[in-house]
Amino acid sequence: MTSMKNKLQNLKQEILERLEKAADILQLQELEEKYLGRKGELTLLLKEVGNLPAAERKETGKLANEIRTEIKQKLIEIKKKLDKNIHNDEFFDATLPGTKIASGHLHPLTQVQRDLEKIFSSMGFMILDGPELESDYYNFEALNIPKSHPARDMQDTFYINHKNKQGEYDMVMRTHTSNVQVRAMEKYGAPLRGVALGKIYRNEATDQRHEHTFYQIEGLMVDKDISIAHLMAVLREMFKRLFDQSANIRLRPGFFSFVEPGVEVEMSCLLCKGKGCPVCKRTGWVEMLGAGLVHPNVLRAGGIDSKIYSGFAFGTGIERLAMMKYGIDDIRLFHSGDLYFLKQF
Ligand code: DAH
């Protein structure tokens, strides 16, 4: 065997071994370039064959061509194998529907909030808005809760580090949506019908029934000869439409500075139909709202003549309504961000 034939055989061996070990298409391409490229080792060797003496050239040339064909075939074969690895050779059906991207939905509190807005706007109530960072005046004073009044203790709040000219802290995170009452009276005068929904803040330790941040709805109606009967009719309608069933209502006296008389509104328990269960503490009734007839001082603060007009007001937590509607027993679930909880709505 000529040394050229030897060289060819050795190179062939080397190439085949290395092709076999290529881990991916990229490596395979590199090898192809290294051996078969324009300046590839095999290419150069094949060129040398042309310079051999004529006697040797024929036989060596034949071998060289065979080797090149063999290597090219091997390349194709390995390329196919590596391609298969990528596509796993599984049947791919492009007509199948794709994987759906999970889409979110409205938070249960937002759903209840929107329900309430629909119910009240259909009864001619405006949807009112008010600031969450509120002056001491609109949150307390204008609502007949003077600075030193013990009624302030009912709503411990977060004061903001801001003082008025007298050196008193005068800004709070609103403790209720009742802050919108006097703002609305000033803006729209009487007669007036509106609800304000939004976030409120309390300096409160949290437990199953208490949160430091929650949502409220406040209702206000001012007109001539407004009485408790109007309040009850509106609340009955709200309960009926929000809970999809009629509920009994009863009123008990309650103290809120901004109403006179003030009442606590209780609703027959929807979960046990008034028979008594843990949710209603076995009484058959659940306390749902604070309400009453707007105090003359509050009407006055809103620039409305209390001799001509009267009004009712009510307020409650939207969480409380949602808990009753869906039978939820822990208020903390609403703001927990727990998807297992949220996905149920
Ligand atoms: N603002 C009261 C609270 O947060 C709820 C309330 C009670 C609102 C009586 C009213 C009302 O409008 O008349 O506890």
Tab-separated table of C-alpha atoms and ligand atoms in Angstrom:
chain	number	residue	atom	x	y	z
A	1	MET	CA	0.000	0.000	0.000
A	2	THR	CA	1.323	3.449	-0.872
A	3	SER	CA	1.727	5.889	1.924
A	4	MET	CA	-0.983	7.960	0.260
A	5	LYS	CA	-3.413	5.092	0.559
A	6	ASN	CA	-2.371	4.756	4.192
A	7	LYS	CA	-2.919	8.411	4.849
A	8	LEU	CA	-6.348	8.202	3.257
A	9	GLN	CA	-7.359	5.159	5.296
A	10	ASN	CA	-6.102	6.717	8.529
A	11	LEU	CA	-7.907	9.982	7.875
A	12	LYS	CA	-11.090	8.113	6.985
A	13	GLN	CA	-10.882	6.258	10.284
A	14	GLU	CA	-10.352	9.446	12.220
A	15	ILE	CA	-13.210	11.234	10.460
A	16	LEU	CA	-15.691	8.416	10.941
A	17	GLU	CA	-14.869	8.167	14.638
A	18	ARG	CA	-15.225	11.843	15.205
A	19	LEU	CA	-18.486	12.106	13.251
A	20	GLU	CA	-19.894	9.345	15.376
A	21	LYS	CA	-19.117	11.341	18.516
A	22	ALA	CA	-20.701	14.617	17.368
A	23	ALA	CA	-23.139	15.669	20.051
A	24	ASP	CA	-25.180	18.078	17.975
A	25	ILE	CA	-25.644	19.601	14.562
A	26	LEU	CA	-23.272	22.426	15.349
A	27	GLN	CA	-20.409	20.062	16.132
A	28	LEU	CA	-21.233	18.119	12.997
A	29	GLN	CA	-21.009	21.251	10.894
A	30	GLU	CA	-17.657	22.089	12.433
A	31	LEU	CA	-16.344	18.643	11.546
A	32	GLU	CA	-17.648	18.919	8.021
A	33	GLU	CA	-15.795	22.178	7.607
A	34	LYS	CA	-12.635	20.772	9.194
A	35	TYR	CA	-12.427	17.773	6.855
A	36	LEU	CA	-14.517	18.494	3.786
A	37	GLY	CA	-14.414	22.275	3.643
A	38	ARG	CA	-12.483	24.170	0.959
A	39	LYS	CA	-9.343	23.889	3.016
A	40	GLY	CA	-10.459	20.748	4.807
A	41	GLU	CA	-7.954	18.002	5.573
A	42	LEU	CA	-9.602	15.442	3.290
A	43	THR	CA	-10.040	17.972	0.504
A	44	LEU	CA	-6.344	18.830	0.570
A	45	LEU	CA	-5.379	15.175	0.607
A	46	LEU	CA	-7.612	14.488	-2.380
A	47	LYS	CA	-5.898	17.298	-4.246
A	48	GLU	CA	-2.559	15.628	-3.624
A	49	VAL	CA	-3.829	12.480	-5.334
A	50	GLY	CA	-3.816	14.425	-8.595
A	51	ASN	CA	-0.055	14.913	-8.238
A	52	LEU	CA	0.705	11.205	-7.907
A	53	PRO	CA	2.502	9.372	-10.677
A	54	ALA	CA	0.018	8.063	-13.252
A	55	ALA	CA	0.465	4.414	-12.219
A	56	GLU	CA	-0.594	5.055	-8.689
A	57	ARG	CA	-3.114	7.763	-9.437
A	58	LYS	CA	-5.860	5.536	-10.848
A	59	GLU	CA	-6.090	3.155	-7.931
A	60	THR	CA	-5.560	5.773	-5.254
A	61	GLY	CA	-8.052	8.098	-6.924
A	62	LYS	CA	-10.679	5.348	-6.878
A	63	LEU	CA	-10.085	4.765	-3.159
A	64	ALA	CA	-10.170	8.474	-2.469
A	65	ASN	CA	-13.551	8.814	-4.176
A	66	GLU	CA	-14.959	5.855	-2.304
A	67	ILE	CA	-13.783	7.318	0.974
A	68	ARG	CA	-15.308	10.690	0.192
A	69	THR	CA	-18.667	9.111	-0.716
A	70	GLU	CA	-18.632	6.991	2.400
A	71	ILE	CA	-17.927	9.974	4.596
A	72	LYS	CA	-20.605	12.065	2.930
A	73	GLN	CA	-23.139	9.314	3.464
A	74	LYS	CA	-22.108	9.021	7.073
A	75	LEU	CA	-22.550	12.748	7.487
A	76	ILE	CA	-26.108	12.584	6.158
A	77	GLU	CA	-26.910	9.620	8.332
A	78	ILE	CA	-25.633	11.269	11.520
A	79	LYS	CA	-27.305	14.511	10.659
A	80	LYS	CA	-30.607	12.690	10.411
A	81	LYS	CA	-30.017	11.051	13.753
A	82	LEU	CA	-29.252	14.344	15.460
A	83	ASP	CA	-32.297	15.986	13.831
A	84	LYS	CA	-34.437	13.212	15.168
A	85	ASN	CA	-33.186	13.914	18.660
A	86	ILE	CA	-34.354	17.490	18.363
A	87	HIS	CA	-37.833	16.680	17.139
A	88	ASN	CA	-38.024	13.449	19.010
A	89	ASP	CA	-39.589	12.128	15.855
A	90	GLU	CA	-43.035	12.407	17.428
A	91	PHE	CA	-46.002	13.081	15.227
A	92	PHE	CA	-46.762	16.769	15.478
A	93	ASP	CA	-50.321	17.780	14.797
A	94	ALA	CA	-50.344	21.488	14.025
A	95	THR	CA	-54.141	21.535	13.921
A	96	LEU	CA	-54.540	20.739	17.628
A	97	PRO	CA	-55.663	23.685	19.777
A	98	GLY	CA	-52.820	25.302	21.726
A	99	THR	CA	-52.312	25.338	25.476
A	100	LYS	CA	-54.621	27.950	26.941
A	101	ILE	CA	-53.054	30.791	28.913
A	102	ALA	CA	-54.887	30.989	32.220
A	103	SER	CA	-56.790	34.253	32.449
A	104	GLY	CA	-57.737	35.934	35.693
A	105	HIS	CA	-61.082	37.314	36.768
A	106	LEU	CA	-62.432	40.038	38.981
A	107	HIS	CA	-61.757	39.752	42.700
A	108	PRO	CA	-64.883	38.702	44.654
A	109	LEU	CA	-64.914	42.081	46.403
A	110	THR	CA	-64.859	43.874	43.057
A	111	GLN	CA	-67.703	41.659	41.880
A	112	VAL	CA	-69.809	42.538	44.921
A	113	GLN	CA	-68.838	46.186	44.563
A	114	ARG	CA	-70.036	46.197	40.937
A	115	ASP	CA	-73.258	44.398	41.913
A	116	LEU	CA	-73.920	47.089	44.506
A	117	GLU	CA	-73.197	49.885	42.059
A	118	LYS	CA	-75.667	48.379	39.612
A	119	ILE	CA	-78.350	47.932	42.254
A	120	PHE	CA	-78.049	51.478	43.518
A	121	SER	CA	-77.688	53.227	40.202
A	122	SER	CA	-80.866	51.470	39.066
A	123	MET	CA	-82.573	53.126	42.056
A	124	GLY	CA	-81.321	56.539	40.969
A	125	PHE	CA	-78.298	56.784	43.271
A	126	MET	CA	-75.135	58.481	42.031
A	127	ILE	CA	-71.846	56.627	42.446
A	128	LEU	CA	-69.756	58.982	44.571
A	129	ASP	CA	-66.041	59.018	45.077
A	130	GLY	CA	-63.914	60.431	47.867
A	131	PRO	CA	-60.296	60.602	49.008
A	132	GLU	CA	-58.697	57.840	51.075
A	133	LEU	CA	-56.339	60.366	52.650
A	134	GLU	CA	-58.862	62.650	54.279
A	135	SER	CA	-58.958	65.734	56.445
A	136	ASP	CA	-59.889	65.330	60.087
A	137	TYR	CA	-62.767	67.661	59.226
A	138	TYR	CA	-64.601	65.497	56.662
A	139	ASN	CA	-63.778	62.225	58.368
A	140	PHE	CA	-64.840	63.321	61.880
A	141	GLU	CA	-65.774	66.907	62.645
A	142	ALA	CA	-68.291	67.487	59.855
A	143	LEU	CA	-69.923	64.216	60.887
A	144	ASN	CA	-70.640	65.559	64.341
A	145	ILE	CA	-67.613	63.917	65.947
A	146	PRO	CA	-65.698	66.759	67.648
A	147	LYS	CA	-62.051	66.378	68.616
A	148	SER	CA	-62.524	65.450	72.244
A	149	HIS	CA	-65.646	63.358	71.700
A	150	PRO	CA	-65.523	59.762	72.937
A	151	ALA	CA	-67.119	58.639	69.642
A	152	ARG	CA	-63.614	58.965	68.155
A	153	ASP	CA	-62.618	55.910	70.134
A	154	MET	CA	-64.980	53.792	68.017
A	155	GLN	CA	-62.670	54.251	65.058
A	156	ASP	CA	-59.022	54.266	65.980
A	157	THR	CA	-57.215	55.515	62.960
A	158	PHE	CA	-53.887	56.280	61.340
A	159	TYR	CA	-52.976	59.943	61.599
A	160	ILE	CA	-50.636	61.311	58.994
A	161	ASN	CA	-47.602	63.280	60.070
A	162	HIS	CA	-49.053	66.605	58.950
A	163	LYS	CA	-50.106	69.467	61.222
A	164	ASN	CA	-52.391	72.434	60.649
A	165	LYS	CA	-51.599	76.010	61.691
A	166	GLN	CA	-52.771	75.288	65.206
A	167	GLY	CA	-50.218	72.473	65.437
A	168	GLU	CA	-52.842	69.708	65.369
A	169	TYR	CA	-52.636	66.584	63.245
A	170	ASP	CA	-55.286	67.227	60.627
A	171	MET	CA	-55.027	64.398	58.073
A	172	VAL	CA	-56.120	60.788	58.519
A	173	MET	CA	-56.476	57.674	56.441
A	174	ARG	CA	-60.271	57.679	56.224
A	175	THR	CA	-61.891	55.383	58.749
A	176	HIS	CA	-65.136	55.081	56.815
A	177	THR	CA	-66.714	56.043	53.515
A	178	SER	CA	-68.999	58.343	55.519
A	179	ASN	CA	-66.372	60.991	54.762
A	180	VAL	CA	-68.130	61.405	51.416
A	181	GLN	CA	-71.421	62.539	53.018
A	182	VAL	CA	-70.612	66.206	53.618
A	183	ARG	CA	-68.459	66.427	50.503
A	184	ALA	CA	-71.442	65.259	48.417
A	185	MET	CA	-73.886	67.629	50.139
A	186	GLU	CA	-71.549	70.557	49.518
A	187	LYS	CA	-71.133	69.621	45.890
A	188	TYR	CA	-74.666	68.610	44.906
A	189	GLY	CA	-76.970	70.106	47.571
A	190	ALA	CA	-80.450	68.668	48.177
A	191	PRO	CA	-82.216	66.575	47.014
A	192	LEU	CA	-79.446	64.036	46.797
A	193	ARG	CA	-79.096	60.279	46.363
A	194	GLY	CA	-75.684	58.647	46.265
A	195	VAL	CA	-73.503	55.736	47.304
A	196	ALA	CA	-69.772	55.855	47.910
A	197	LEU	CA	-67.741	52.672	47.733
A	198	GLY	CA	-64.088	52.340	48.522
A	199	LYS	CA	-61.215	51.454	50.761
A	200	ILE	CA	-60.981	52.483	54.391
A	201	TYR	CA	-58.426	52.081	57.189
A	202	ARG	CA	-58.533	51.235	60.884
A	203	ASN	CA	-55.813	50.878	63.459
A	204	GLU	CA	-57.101	47.430	64.241
A	205	ALA	CA	-55.623	44.092	65.237
A	206	THR	CA	-56.702	41.557	62.633
A	207	ASP	CA	-58.688	38.447	63.374
A	208	GLN	CA	-61.389	36.386	61.693
A	209	ARG	CA	-63.766	39.328	61.634
A	210	HIS	CA	-61.475	42.381	61.637
A	211	GLU	CA	-59.092	43.899	59.135
A	212	HIS	CA	-57.034	47.078	59.245
A	213	THR	CA	-57.875	47.804	55.607
A	214	PHE	CA	-61.193	46.964	54.087
A	215	TYR	CA	-63.954	48.222	51.815
A	216	GLN	CA	-67.182	49.975	52.649
A	217	ILE	CA	-70.301	51.189	50.978
A	218	GLU	CA	-71.930	54.336	52.260
A	219	GLY	CA	-75.405	55.396	51.209
A	220	LEU	CA	-76.978	58.803	51.535
A	221	MET	CA	-80.381	60.077	50.541
A	222	VAL	CA	-81.545	63.610	51.303
A	223	ASP	CA	-84.944	64.929	50.339
A	224	LYS	CA	-88.136	66.276	51.859
A	225	ASP	CA	-89.837	63.980	54.390
A	226	ILE	CA	-87.301	61.173	54.273
A	227	SER	CA	-87.955	58.671	57.045
A	228	ILE	CA	-86.742	55.333	58.358
A	229	ALA	CA	-89.362	53.704	56.107
A	230	HIS	CA	-87.393	54.854	53.044
A	231	LEU	CA	-84.214	53.495	54.545
A	232	MET	CA	-85.802	50.097	55.132
A	233	ALA	CA	-87.293	49.898	51.658
A	234	VAL	CA	-83.955	50.690	50.027
A	235	LEU	CA	-82.057	48.237	52.214
A	236	ARG	CA	-84.579	45.455	51.603
A	237	GLU	CA	-84.158	45.970	47.893
A	238	MET	CA	-80.382	45.913	48.249
A	239	PHE	CA	-80.429	42.645	50.209
A	240	LYS	CA	-82.936	41.040	47.878
A	241	ARG	CA	-80.928	41.800	44.765
A	242	LEU	CA	-77.499	41.225	46.225
A	243	PHE	CA	-78.364	37.876	47.808
A	244	ASP	CA	-80.969	36.775	45.239
A	245	GLN	CA	-83.501	36.171	47.973
A	246	SER	CA	-85.686	38.178	50.275
A	247	ALA	CA	-84.399	38.683	53.785
A	248	ASN	CA	-86.114	39.968	56.873
A	249	ILE	CA	-84.709	43.108	58.417
A	250	ARG	CA	-84.903	44.316	61.962
A	251	LEU	CA	-83.616	47.524	63.486
A	252	ARG	CA	-82.084	47.991	66.880
A	253	PRO	CA	-80.999	51.280	68.404
A	254	GLY	CA	-77.341	52.054	67.788
A	255	PHE	CA	-75.162	55.053	68.370
A	256	PHE	CA	-73.432	56.880	65.529
A	257	SER	CA	-72.774	60.611	65.981
A	258	PHE	CA	-73.845	61.498	62.478
A	259	VAL	CA	-77.367	60.068	62.655
A	260	GLU	CA	-80.314	60.624	64.967
A	261	PRO	CA	-81.921	58.224	65.567
A	262	GLY	CA	-79.139	55.764	64.836
A	263	VAL	CA	-79.861	52.102	64.189
A	264	GLU	CA	-78.100	48.851	63.742
A	265	VAL	CA	-79.640	46.900	60.891
A	266	GLU	CA	-79.840	43.166	61.285
A	267	MET	CA	-80.792	40.701	58.601
A	268	SER	CA	-82.234	37.240	59.065
A	269	CYS	CA	-79.350	34.799	58.647
A	270	LEU	CA	-79.269	33.460	55.086
A	271	LEU	CA	-77.160	30.459	55.951
A	272	CYS	CA	-79.586	28.886	58.439
A	273	LYS	CA	-82.735	30.731	57.322
A	274	GLY	CA	-83.085	32.223	60.771
A	275	LYS	CA	-82.928	28.913	62.633
A	276	GLY	CA	-79.627	29.667	64.334
A	277	CYS	CA	-76.100	28.665	63.325
A	278	PRO	CA	-72.504	29.539	64.265
A	279	VAL	CA	-72.426	32.431	61.753
A	280	CYS	CA	-75.369	34.196	63.426
A	281	LYS	CA	-74.205	33.063	66.864
A	282	ARG	CA	-77.382	30.951	67.031
A	283	THR	CA	-79.623	34.021	67.122
A	284	GLY	CA	-80.983	33.748	63.571
A	285	TRP	CA	-79.958	37.380	62.957
A	286	VAL	CA	-76.761	38.950	61.666
A	287	GLU	CA	-75.721	42.537	62.187
A	288	MET	CA	-75.207	43.984	58.733
A	289	LEU	CA	-75.146	47.770	58.775
A	290	GLY	CA	-75.096	50.987	60.719
A	291	ALA	CA	-77.697	53.503	59.640
A	292	GLY	CA	-80.055	56.244	60.698
A	293	LEU	CA	-81.523	59.617	59.866
A	294	VAL	CA	-78.878	62.189	59.071
A	295	HIS	CA	-78.154	64.374	62.101
A	296	PRO	CA	-79.181	68.041	61.636
A	297	ASN	CA	-75.599	69.105	62.428
A	298	VAL	CA	-74.361	67.038	59.486
A	299	LEU	CA	-76.961	68.494	57.114
A	300	ARG	CA	-75.932	71.924	58.326
A	301	ALA	CA	-72.254	71.165	57.735
A	302	GLY	CA	-73.236	70.216	54.176
A	303	GLY	CA	-75.066	73.542	53.722
A	304	ILE	CA	-78.519	71.925	53.698
A	305	ASP	CA	-81.439	73.387	55.618
A	306	SER	CA	-82.449	70.753	58.137
A	307	LYS	CA	-85.865	72.365	58.606
A	308	ILE	CA	-86.765	71.635	55.000
A	309	TYR	CA	-84.818	68.469	54.304
A	310	SER	CA	-84.144	65.232	56.081
A	311	GLY	CA	-82.204	62.208	54.989
A	312	PHE	CA	-81.076	58.708	55.765
A	313	ALA	CA	-77.572	57.314	55.705
A	314	PHE	CA	-76.187	53.835	56.029
A	315	GLY	CA	-72.808	52.208	55.889
A	316	THR	CA	-71.294	48.753	55.990
A	317	GLY	CA	-68.305	46.674	55.015
A	318	ILE	CA	-68.326	45.184	51.535
A	319	GLU	CA	-66.386	42.217	52.936
A	320	ARG	CA	-69.223	41.604	55.359
A	321	LEU	CA	-71.754	41.532	52.520
A	322	ALA	CA	-69.514	39.234	50.471
A	323	MET	CA	-69.027	36.914	53.470
A	324	MET	CA	-72.785	36.603	53.853
A	325	LYS	CA	-73.328	36.150	50.125
A	326	TYR	CA	-70.752	33.384	49.728
A	327	GLY	CA	-70.704	31.908	53.247
A	328	ILE	CA	-67.084	32.919	53.972
A	329	ASP	CA	-66.049	32.770	57.593
A	330	ASP	CA	-62.718	34.615	57.636
A	331	ILE	CA	-62.339	38.198	56.431
A	332	ARG	CA	-58.561	37.799	56.070
A	333	LEU	CA	-59.037	35.512	53.065
A	334	PHE	CA	-60.013	38.465	50.860
A	335	HIS	CA	-56.613	40.131	51.009
A	336	SER	CA	-54.534	36.997	51.363
A	337	GLY	CA	-53.775	36.708	47.644
A	338	ASP	CA	-54.526	33.002	48.018
A	339	LEU	CA	-55.377	31.668	44.555
A	340	TYR	CA	-57.108	28.571	45.928
A	341	PHE	CA	-59.557	30.929	47.580
A	342	LEU	CA	-59.864	33.405	44.719
A	343	LYS	CA	-60.365	30.837	41.964
A	344	GLN	CA	-63.693	29.814	43.486
A	345	PHE	CA	-65.419	33.013	42.405
B	1	DAH	N1	-69.431	54.857	59.281
B	1	DAH	C1	-69.882	53.793	60.139
B	1	DAH	C2	-68.739	52.819	60.379
B	1	DAH	O1	-67.809	52.791	59.637
B	1	DAH	C3	-71.036	53.041	59.527
B	1	DAH	C4	-72.251	53.872	59.466
B	1	DAH	C5	-73.120	53.857	60.536
B	1	DAH	C6	-72.525	54.652	58.382
B	1	DAH	C7	-74.262	54.626	60.537
B	1	DAH	C8	-73.677	55.429	58.355
B	1	DAH	C9	-74.537	55.402	59.445
B	1	DAH	O2	-73.993	56.216	57.335
B	1	DAH	O3	-75.665	56.148	59.403
B	1	DAH	O4	-68.789	52.086	61.330
